[in-house]
Tab-separated table of C-alpha atoms in Angstrom:
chain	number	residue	atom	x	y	z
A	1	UNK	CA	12.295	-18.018	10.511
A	2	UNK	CA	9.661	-17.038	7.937
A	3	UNK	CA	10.624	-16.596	4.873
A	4	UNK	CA	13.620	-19.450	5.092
A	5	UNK	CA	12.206	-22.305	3.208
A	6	UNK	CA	13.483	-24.358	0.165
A	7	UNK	CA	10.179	-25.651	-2.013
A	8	UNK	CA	10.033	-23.704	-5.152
A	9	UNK	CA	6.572	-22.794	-6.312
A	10	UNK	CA	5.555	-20.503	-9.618
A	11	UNK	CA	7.932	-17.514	-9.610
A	12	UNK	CA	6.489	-14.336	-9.345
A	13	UNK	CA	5.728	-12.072	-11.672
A	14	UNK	CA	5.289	-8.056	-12.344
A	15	UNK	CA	2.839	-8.096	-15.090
A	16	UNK	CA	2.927	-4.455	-15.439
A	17	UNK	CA	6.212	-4.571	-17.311
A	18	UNK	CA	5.080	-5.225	-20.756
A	19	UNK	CA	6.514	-5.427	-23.988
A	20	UNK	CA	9.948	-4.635	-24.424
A	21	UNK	CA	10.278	-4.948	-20.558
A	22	UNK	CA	8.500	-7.681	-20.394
A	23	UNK	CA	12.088	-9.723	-19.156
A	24	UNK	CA	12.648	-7.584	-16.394
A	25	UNK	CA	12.383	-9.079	-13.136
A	26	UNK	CA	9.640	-8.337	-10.274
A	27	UNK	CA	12.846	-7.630	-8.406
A	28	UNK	CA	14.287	-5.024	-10.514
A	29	UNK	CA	15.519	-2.319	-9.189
A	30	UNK	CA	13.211	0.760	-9.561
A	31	UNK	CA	15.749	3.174	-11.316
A	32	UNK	CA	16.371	0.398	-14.029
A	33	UNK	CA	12.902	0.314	-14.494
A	34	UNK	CA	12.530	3.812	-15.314
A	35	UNK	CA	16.119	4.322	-17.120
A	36	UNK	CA	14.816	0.987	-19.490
A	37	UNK	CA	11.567	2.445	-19.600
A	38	UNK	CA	12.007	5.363	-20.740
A	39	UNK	CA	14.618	4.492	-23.271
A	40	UNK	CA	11.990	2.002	-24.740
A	41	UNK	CA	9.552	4.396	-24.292
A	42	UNK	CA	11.036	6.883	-27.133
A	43	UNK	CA	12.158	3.610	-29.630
A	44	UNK	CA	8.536	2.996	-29.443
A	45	UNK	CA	7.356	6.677	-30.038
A	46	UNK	CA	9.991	6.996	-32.736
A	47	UNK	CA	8.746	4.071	-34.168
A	48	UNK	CA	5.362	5.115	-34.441
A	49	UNK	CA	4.180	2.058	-32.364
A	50	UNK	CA	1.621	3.729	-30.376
A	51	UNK	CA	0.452	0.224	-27.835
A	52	UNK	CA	4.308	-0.546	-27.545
A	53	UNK	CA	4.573	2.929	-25.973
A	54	UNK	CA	1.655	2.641	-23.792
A	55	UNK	CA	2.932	-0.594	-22.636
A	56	UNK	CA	6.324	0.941	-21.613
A	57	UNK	CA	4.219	4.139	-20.419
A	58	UNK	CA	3.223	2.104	-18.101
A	59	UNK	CA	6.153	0.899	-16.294
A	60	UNK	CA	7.785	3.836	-16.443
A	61	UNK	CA	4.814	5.353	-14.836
A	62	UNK	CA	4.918	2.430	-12.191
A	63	UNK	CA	8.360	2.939	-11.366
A	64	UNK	CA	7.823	6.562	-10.703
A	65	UNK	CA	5.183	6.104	-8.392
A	66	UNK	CA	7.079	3.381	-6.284
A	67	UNK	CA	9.693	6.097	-6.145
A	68	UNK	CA	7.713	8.388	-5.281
A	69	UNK	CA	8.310	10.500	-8.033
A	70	UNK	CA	4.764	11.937	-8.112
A	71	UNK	CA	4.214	14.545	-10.703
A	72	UNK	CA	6.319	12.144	-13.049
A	73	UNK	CA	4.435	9.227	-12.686
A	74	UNK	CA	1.181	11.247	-12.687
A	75	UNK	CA	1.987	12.377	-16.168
A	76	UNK	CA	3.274	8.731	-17.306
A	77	UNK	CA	0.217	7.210	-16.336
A	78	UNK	CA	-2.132	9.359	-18.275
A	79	UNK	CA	0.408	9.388	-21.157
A	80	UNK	CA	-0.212	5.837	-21.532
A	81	UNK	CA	-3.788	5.809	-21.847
A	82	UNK	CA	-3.752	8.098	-24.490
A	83	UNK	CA	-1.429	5.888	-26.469
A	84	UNK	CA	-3.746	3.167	-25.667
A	85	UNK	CA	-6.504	4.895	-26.676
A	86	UNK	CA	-4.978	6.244	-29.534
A	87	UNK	CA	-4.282	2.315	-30.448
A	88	UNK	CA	-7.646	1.045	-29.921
A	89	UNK	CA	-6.030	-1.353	-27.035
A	90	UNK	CA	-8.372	-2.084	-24.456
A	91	UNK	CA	-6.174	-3.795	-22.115
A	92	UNK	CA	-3.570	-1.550	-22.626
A	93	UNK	CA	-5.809	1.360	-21.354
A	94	UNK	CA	-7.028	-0.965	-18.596
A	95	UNK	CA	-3.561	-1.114	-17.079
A	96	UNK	CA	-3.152	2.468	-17.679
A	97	UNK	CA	-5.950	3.517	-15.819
A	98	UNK	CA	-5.017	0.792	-12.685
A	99	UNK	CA	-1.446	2.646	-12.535
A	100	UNK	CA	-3.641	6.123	-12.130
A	101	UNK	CA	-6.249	4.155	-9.835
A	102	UNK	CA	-3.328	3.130	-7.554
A	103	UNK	CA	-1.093	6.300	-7.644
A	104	UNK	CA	-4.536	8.517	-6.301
A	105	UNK	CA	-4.823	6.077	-3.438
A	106	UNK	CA	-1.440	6.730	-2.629
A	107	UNK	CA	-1.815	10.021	-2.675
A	108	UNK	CA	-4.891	10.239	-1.025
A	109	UNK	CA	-6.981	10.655	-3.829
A	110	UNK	CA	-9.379	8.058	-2.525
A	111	UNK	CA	-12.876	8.931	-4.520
A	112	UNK	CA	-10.383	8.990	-7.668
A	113	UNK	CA	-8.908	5.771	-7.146
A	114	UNK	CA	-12.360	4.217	-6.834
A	115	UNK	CA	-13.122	5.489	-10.176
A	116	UNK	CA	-10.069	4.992	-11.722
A	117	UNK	CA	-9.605	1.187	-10.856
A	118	UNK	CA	-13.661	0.961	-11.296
A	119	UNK	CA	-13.082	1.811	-14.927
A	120	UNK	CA	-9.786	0.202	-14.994
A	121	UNK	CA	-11.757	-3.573	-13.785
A	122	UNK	CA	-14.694	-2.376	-16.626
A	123	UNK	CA	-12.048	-1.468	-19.608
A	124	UNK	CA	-10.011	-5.025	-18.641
A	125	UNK	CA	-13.331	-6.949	-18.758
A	126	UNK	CA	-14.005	-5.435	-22.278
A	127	UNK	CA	-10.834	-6.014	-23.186
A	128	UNK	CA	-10.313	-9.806	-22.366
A	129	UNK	CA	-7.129	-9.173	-19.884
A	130	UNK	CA	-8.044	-11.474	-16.960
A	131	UNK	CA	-4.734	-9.944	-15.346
A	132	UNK	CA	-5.721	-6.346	-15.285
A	133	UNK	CA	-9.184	-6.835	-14.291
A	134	UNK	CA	-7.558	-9.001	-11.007
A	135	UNK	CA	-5.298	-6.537	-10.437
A	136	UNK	CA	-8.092	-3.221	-10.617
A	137	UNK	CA	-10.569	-5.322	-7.961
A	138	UNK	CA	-7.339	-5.925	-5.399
A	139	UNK	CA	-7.140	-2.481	-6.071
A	140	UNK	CA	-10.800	-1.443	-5.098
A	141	UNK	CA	-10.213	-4.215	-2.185
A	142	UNK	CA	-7.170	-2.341	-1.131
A	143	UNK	CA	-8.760	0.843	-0.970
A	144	UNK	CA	-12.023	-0.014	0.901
A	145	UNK	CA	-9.453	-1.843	3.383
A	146	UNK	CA	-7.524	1.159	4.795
A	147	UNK	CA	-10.386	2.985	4.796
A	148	UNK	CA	-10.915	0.795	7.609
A	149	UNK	CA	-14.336	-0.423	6.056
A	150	UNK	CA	-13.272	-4.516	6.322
A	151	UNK	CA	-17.067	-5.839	6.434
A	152	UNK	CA	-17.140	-4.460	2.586
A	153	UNK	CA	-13.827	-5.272	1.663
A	154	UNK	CA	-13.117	-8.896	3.511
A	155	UNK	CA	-15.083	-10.953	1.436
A	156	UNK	CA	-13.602	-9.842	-1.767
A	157	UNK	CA	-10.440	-10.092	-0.174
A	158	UNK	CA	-10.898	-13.691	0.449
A	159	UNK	CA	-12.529	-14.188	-2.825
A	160	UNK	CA	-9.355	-13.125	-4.736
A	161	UNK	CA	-7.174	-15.017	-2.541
A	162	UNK	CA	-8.615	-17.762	-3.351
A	163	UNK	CA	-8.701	-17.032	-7.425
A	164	UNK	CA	-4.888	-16.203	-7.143
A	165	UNK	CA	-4.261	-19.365	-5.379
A	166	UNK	CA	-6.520	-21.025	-8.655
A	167	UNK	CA	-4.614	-19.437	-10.828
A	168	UNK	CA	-1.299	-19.922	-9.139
A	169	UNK	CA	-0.674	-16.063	-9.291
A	170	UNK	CA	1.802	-16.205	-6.210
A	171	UNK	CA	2.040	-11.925	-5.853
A	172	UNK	CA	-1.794	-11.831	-5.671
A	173	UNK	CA	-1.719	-14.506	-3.433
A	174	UNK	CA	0.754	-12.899	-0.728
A	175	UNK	CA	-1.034	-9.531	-1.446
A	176	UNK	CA	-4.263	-10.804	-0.232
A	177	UNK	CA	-2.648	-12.899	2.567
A	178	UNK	CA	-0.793	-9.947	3.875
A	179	UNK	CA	-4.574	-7.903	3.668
A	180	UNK	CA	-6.589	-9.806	5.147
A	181	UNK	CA	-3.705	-10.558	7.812
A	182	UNK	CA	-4.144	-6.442	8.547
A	183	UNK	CA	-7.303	-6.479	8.890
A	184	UNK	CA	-7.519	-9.511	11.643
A	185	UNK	CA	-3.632	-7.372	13.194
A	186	UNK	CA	-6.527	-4.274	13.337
A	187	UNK	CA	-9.091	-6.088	14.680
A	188	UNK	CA	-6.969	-7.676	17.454
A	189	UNK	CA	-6.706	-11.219	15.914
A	190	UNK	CA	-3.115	-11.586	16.724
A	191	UNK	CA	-2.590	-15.284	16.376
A	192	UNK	CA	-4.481	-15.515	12.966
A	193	UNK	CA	-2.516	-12.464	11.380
A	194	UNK	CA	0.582	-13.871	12.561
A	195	UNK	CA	-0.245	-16.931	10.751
A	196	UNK	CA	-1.043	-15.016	7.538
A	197	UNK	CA	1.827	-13.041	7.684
A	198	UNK	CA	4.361	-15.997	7.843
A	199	UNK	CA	2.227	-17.512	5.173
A	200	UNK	CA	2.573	-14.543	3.184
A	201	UNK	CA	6.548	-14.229	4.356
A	202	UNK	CA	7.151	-17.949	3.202
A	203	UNK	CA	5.235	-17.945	-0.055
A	204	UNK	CA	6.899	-14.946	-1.169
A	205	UNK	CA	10.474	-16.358	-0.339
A	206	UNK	CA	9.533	-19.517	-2.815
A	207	UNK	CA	8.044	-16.986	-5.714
A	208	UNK	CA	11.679	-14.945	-4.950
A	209	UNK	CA	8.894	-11.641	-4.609
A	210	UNK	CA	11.022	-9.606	-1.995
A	211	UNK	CA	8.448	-7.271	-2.262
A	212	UNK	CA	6.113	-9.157	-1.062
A	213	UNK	CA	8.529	-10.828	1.356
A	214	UNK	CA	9.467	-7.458	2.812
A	215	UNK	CA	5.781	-6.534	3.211
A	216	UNK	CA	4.889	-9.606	5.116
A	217	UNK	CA	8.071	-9.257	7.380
A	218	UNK	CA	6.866	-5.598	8.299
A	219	UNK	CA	3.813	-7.450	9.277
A	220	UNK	CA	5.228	-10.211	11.271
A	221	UNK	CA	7.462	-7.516	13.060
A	222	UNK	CA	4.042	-5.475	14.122
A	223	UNK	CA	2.362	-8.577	15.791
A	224	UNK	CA	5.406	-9.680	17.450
A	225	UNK	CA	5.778	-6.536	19.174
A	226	UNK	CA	2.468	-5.741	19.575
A	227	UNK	CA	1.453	-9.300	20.907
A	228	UNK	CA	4.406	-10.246	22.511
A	229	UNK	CA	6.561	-7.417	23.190
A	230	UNK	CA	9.396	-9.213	21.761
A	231	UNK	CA	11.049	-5.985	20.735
A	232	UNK	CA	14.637	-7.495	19.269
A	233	UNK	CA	12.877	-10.083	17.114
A	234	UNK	CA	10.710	-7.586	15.761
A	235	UNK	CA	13.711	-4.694	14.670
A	236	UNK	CA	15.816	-7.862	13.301
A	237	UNK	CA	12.569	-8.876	11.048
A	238	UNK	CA	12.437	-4.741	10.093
A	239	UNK	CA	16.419	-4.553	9.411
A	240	UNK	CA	15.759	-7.858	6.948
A	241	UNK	CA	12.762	-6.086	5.389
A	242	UNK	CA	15.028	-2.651	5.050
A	243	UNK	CA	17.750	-4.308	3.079
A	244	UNK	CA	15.169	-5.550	0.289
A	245	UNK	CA	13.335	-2.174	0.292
A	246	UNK	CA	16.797	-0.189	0.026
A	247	UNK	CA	18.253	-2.594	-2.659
A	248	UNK	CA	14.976	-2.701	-5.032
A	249	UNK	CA	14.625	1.209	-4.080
A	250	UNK	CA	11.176	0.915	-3.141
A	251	UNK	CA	10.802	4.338	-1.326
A	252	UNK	CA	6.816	4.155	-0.014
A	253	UNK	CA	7.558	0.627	1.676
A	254	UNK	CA	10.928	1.815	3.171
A	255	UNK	CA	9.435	4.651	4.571
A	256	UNK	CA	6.652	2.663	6.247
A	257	UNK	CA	9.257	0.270	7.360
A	258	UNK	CA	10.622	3.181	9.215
A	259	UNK	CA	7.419	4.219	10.658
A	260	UNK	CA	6.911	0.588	12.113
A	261	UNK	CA	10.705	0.691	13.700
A	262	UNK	CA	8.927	3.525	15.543
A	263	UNK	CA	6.114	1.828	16.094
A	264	UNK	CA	7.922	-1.132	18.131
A	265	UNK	CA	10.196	1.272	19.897
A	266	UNK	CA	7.867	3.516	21.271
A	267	UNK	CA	5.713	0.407	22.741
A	268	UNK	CA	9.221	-0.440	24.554
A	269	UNK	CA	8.896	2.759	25.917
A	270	UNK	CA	11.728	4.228	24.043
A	271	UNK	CA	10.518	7.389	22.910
A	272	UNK	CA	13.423	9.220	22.020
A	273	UNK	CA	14.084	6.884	19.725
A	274	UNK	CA	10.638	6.329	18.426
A	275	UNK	CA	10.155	10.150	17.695
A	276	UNK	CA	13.145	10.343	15.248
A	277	UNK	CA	12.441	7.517	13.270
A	278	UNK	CA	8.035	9.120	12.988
A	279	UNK	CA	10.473	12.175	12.065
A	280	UNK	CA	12.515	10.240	9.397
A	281	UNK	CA	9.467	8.703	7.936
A	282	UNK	CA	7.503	12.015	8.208
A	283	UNK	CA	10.059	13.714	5.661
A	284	UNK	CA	10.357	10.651	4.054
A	285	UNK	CA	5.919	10.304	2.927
A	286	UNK	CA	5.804	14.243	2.720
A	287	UNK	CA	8.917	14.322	0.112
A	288	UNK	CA	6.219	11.434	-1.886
A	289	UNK	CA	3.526	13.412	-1.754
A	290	UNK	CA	1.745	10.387	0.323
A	291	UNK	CA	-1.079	11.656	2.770
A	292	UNK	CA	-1.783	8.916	4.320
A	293	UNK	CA	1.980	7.660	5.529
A	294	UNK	CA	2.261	11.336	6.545
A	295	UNK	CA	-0.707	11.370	8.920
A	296	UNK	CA	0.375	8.158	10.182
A	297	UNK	CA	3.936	9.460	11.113
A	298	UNK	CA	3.017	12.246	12.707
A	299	UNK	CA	0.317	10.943	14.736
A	300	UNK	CA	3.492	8.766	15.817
A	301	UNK	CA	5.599	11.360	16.559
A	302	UNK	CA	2.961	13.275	18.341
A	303	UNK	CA	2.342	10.883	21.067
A	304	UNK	CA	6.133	10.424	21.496
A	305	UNK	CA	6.435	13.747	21.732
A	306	UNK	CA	3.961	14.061	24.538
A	307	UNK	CA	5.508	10.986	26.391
A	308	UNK	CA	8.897	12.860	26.409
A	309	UNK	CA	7.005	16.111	28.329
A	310	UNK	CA	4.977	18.152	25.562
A	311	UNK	CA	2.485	20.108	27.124
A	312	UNK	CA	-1.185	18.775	27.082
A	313	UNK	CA	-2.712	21.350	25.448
A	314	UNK	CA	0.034	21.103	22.324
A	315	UNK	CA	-0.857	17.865	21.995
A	316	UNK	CA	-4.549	18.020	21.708
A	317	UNK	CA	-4.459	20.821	19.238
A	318	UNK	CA	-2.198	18.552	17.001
A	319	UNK	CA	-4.407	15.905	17.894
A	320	UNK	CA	-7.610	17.195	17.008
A	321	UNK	CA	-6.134	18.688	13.466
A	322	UNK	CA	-4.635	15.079	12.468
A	323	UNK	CA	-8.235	13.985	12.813
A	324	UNK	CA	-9.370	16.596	10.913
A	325	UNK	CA	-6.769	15.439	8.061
A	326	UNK	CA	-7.917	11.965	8.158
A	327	UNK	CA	-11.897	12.939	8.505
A	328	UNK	CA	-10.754	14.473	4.958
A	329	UNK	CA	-9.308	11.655	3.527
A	330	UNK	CA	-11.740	9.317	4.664
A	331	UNK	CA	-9.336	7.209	6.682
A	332	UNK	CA	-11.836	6.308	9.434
A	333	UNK	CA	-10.356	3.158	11.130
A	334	UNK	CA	-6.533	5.820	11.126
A	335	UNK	CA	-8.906	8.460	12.836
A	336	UNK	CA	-10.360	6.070	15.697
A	337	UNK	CA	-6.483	5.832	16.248
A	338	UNK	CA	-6.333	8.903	16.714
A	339	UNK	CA	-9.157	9.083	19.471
A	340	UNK	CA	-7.370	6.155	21.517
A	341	UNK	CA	-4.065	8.167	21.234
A	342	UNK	CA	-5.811	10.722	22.894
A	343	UNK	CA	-7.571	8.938	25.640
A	344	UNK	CA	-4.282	7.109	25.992
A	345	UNK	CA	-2.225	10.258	27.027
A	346	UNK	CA	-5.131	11.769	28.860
A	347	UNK	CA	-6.149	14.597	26.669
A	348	UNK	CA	-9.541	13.073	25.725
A	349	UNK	CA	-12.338	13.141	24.581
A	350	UNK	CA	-10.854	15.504	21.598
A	351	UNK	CA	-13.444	18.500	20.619
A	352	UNK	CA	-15.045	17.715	16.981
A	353	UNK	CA	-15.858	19.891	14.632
A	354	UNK	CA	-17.953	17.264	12.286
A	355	UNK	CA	-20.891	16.203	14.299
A	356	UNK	CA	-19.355	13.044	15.393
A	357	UNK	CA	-18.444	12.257	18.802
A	358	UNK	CA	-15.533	10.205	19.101
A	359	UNK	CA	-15.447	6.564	17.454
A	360	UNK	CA	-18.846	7.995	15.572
A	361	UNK	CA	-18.646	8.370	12.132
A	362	UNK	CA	-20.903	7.965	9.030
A	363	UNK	CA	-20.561	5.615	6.391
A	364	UNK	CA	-16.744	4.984	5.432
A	365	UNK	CA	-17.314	4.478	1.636
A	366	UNK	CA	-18.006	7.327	-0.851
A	367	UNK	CA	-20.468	6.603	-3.149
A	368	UNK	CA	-18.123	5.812	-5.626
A	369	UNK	CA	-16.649	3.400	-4.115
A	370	UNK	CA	-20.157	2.137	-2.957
A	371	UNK	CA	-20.581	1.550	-6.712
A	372	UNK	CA	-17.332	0.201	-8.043
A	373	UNK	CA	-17.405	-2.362	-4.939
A	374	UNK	CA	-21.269	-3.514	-5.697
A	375	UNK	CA	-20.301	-4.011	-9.753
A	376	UNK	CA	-17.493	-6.509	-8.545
A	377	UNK	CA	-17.598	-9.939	-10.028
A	378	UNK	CA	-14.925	-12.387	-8.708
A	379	UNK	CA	-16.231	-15.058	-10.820
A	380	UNK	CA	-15.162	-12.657	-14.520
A	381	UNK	CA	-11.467	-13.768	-13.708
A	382	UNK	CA	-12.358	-17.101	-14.448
């Protein structure tokens, strides 16, 4: 099984626990983060010790968003930065602004994000922090990939793949597997994604990231079913995942775990099932604040709903105003999901209020993003 393997490799590390946290693990438990955190936090403001408090700013800001705590981390982030600032630390405010970067994305936020990490890759640069820098271009990389726009992203995926590999940087390495292993799962490369996934699964296990591991096995769990219908492999492989997500509270990925158990039930054809776990995870990404999770469970829950007898004409309307939400995000490759849910049930071709028909759309970058992607330099981590 992936992810049972005995070669030890580099451990993994969380780079974005600094300082005085600088021991804990990449395993930690979220609320030990924060409780450490934010004692450190106040020993460093009562000290005077304006970069130590950025640097613990910054994981207590990180271990708000993973809980989805997102007022909390919103105001961590950007107090941070101003300590940085305030310190004349570079790198400091670099991380700072890739915490803010990657909280917008998850909450939606996508132009932000773009020019939050943009600045955050810049500031990093300036600042000599190799790390940061890596970490602000996965994070542009990220966010051009579920946008759906792969041709922009894919390359750079690849190209920081391989870097982390270079570097022996074993989290960037399975975050890059398990991204471009999404992008061939969306593009209906099956065998290759499966391959990336394990990868990912397995490398993870050696760095002891169960992060990372539970990532990948969410992954592996979503080709399986979807290539193979192997539905008991596939909720084993999500029950293995859960456990790691429950025990490191990591509230985003357990709530897409949950999504994906409804995922693989309602392609067994067991809907009733299926629409209570899109309803878990639907309270579950709206309690976060996360957009994108939420349009994705209740697109979910919508087309179980209609398989268990809701009337065509309720299912079109919700339809057609998920498509509007994700039109407004900018989540283009989501929204195409949204047409072949449609056509799938029968209640196609949806009507469109944005001058696209369906599958038409304009370009899937903002400008922003446009700009932060062309500025990347892979070869600045060296």
């Amino acid at each position: 099984m992936a992810g049972q393997v005995t070669e030890r490799p580099a451990m993994a590390s969380a780079p974005e626990y600094q300082g005085a946290l600088g021991s804990l693990s990449v395993n930690a438990s979220l609320p030990e983060v924060l409780a450490r955190g934010v004692r450190e936090l106040r020993a460093a403001e009562e000290a005077g010790d304006r970069r130590e408090a950025a640097r613990c700013g910054l994981a207590v800001a990180e271990a708000c968003r993973r809980l989805g705590r997102i007022e909390e981390a919103d105001r961590a982030w950007k107090a941070s930065y101003r300590a940085a600032r305030s310190a004349g630390h570079e790198g400091a405010m670099a991380w700072a602004l890739w915490s803010g970067g990657t909280l917008a994305r998850q909450r939606g936020a996508l132009r932000l994000a773009y020019r939050l990490l943009g600045l955050a890759a810049e500031t990093g640069e300036r600042g000599g922090d190799v790390v940061v820098r890596g970490y602000s271009l996965a994070g542009l990389a990220e966010t051009g990939r579920i946008q759906g726009d792969y041709e922009a992203v894919g390359r750079l995926h690849e190209q920081l793949l391989a870097e982390a590999r270079r570097r022996g940087e074993a989290r960037h390495t399975v975050w890059a597997l398990e991204g471009i292993a999404q992008m061939h799962r969306n593009t209906g490369s099956y065998d290759k994604a499966l391959a990336l996934f394990e990868e990912a699964a397995e490398t993870a296990s050696r760095a002891e990231d169960r992060r990372g591991w539970a990532w990948a096995l969410r992954g592996i769990a979503d080709v399986v079913s979807v290539r193979d219908g192997d539905v008991e492999r596939a909720l084993s492989l999500l029950s293995q995942a859960e456990e790691a997500c429950r025990e490191m509270r990591l509230a985003s990925a357990l709530a897409y775990n949950h999504k994906m158990r409804g995922n693989v039930l309602y392609r067994a054809g067991r809907y009733e099932q299926a629409r209570e776990l899109y309803e878990q995870a639907l309270e579950e990404f709206r309690e976060m604040e996360e957009p994108r999770g939420t349009a994705l469970s209740r697109l979910g829950f919508v087309k179980a709903d209609a398989r268990l007898g809701r009337d065509a004409a309720h299912t079109a309307a919700e339809l057609t105003g998920l498509r509007t939400t994700l039109d407004r995000i900018g989540l283009r490759h989501a929204r195409d999901m949204v047409d072949k849910a449609a056509a799938e049930l029968g209640v196609g071709p949806l009507p469109d209020h944005n001058g696209d028909g369906p599958g038409e759309a304009g370009p899937v970058l903002p400008a922003v993003g446009v700009e932060a992607l062309q500025k990347v330099d892979v070869e600045g981590l060296r």
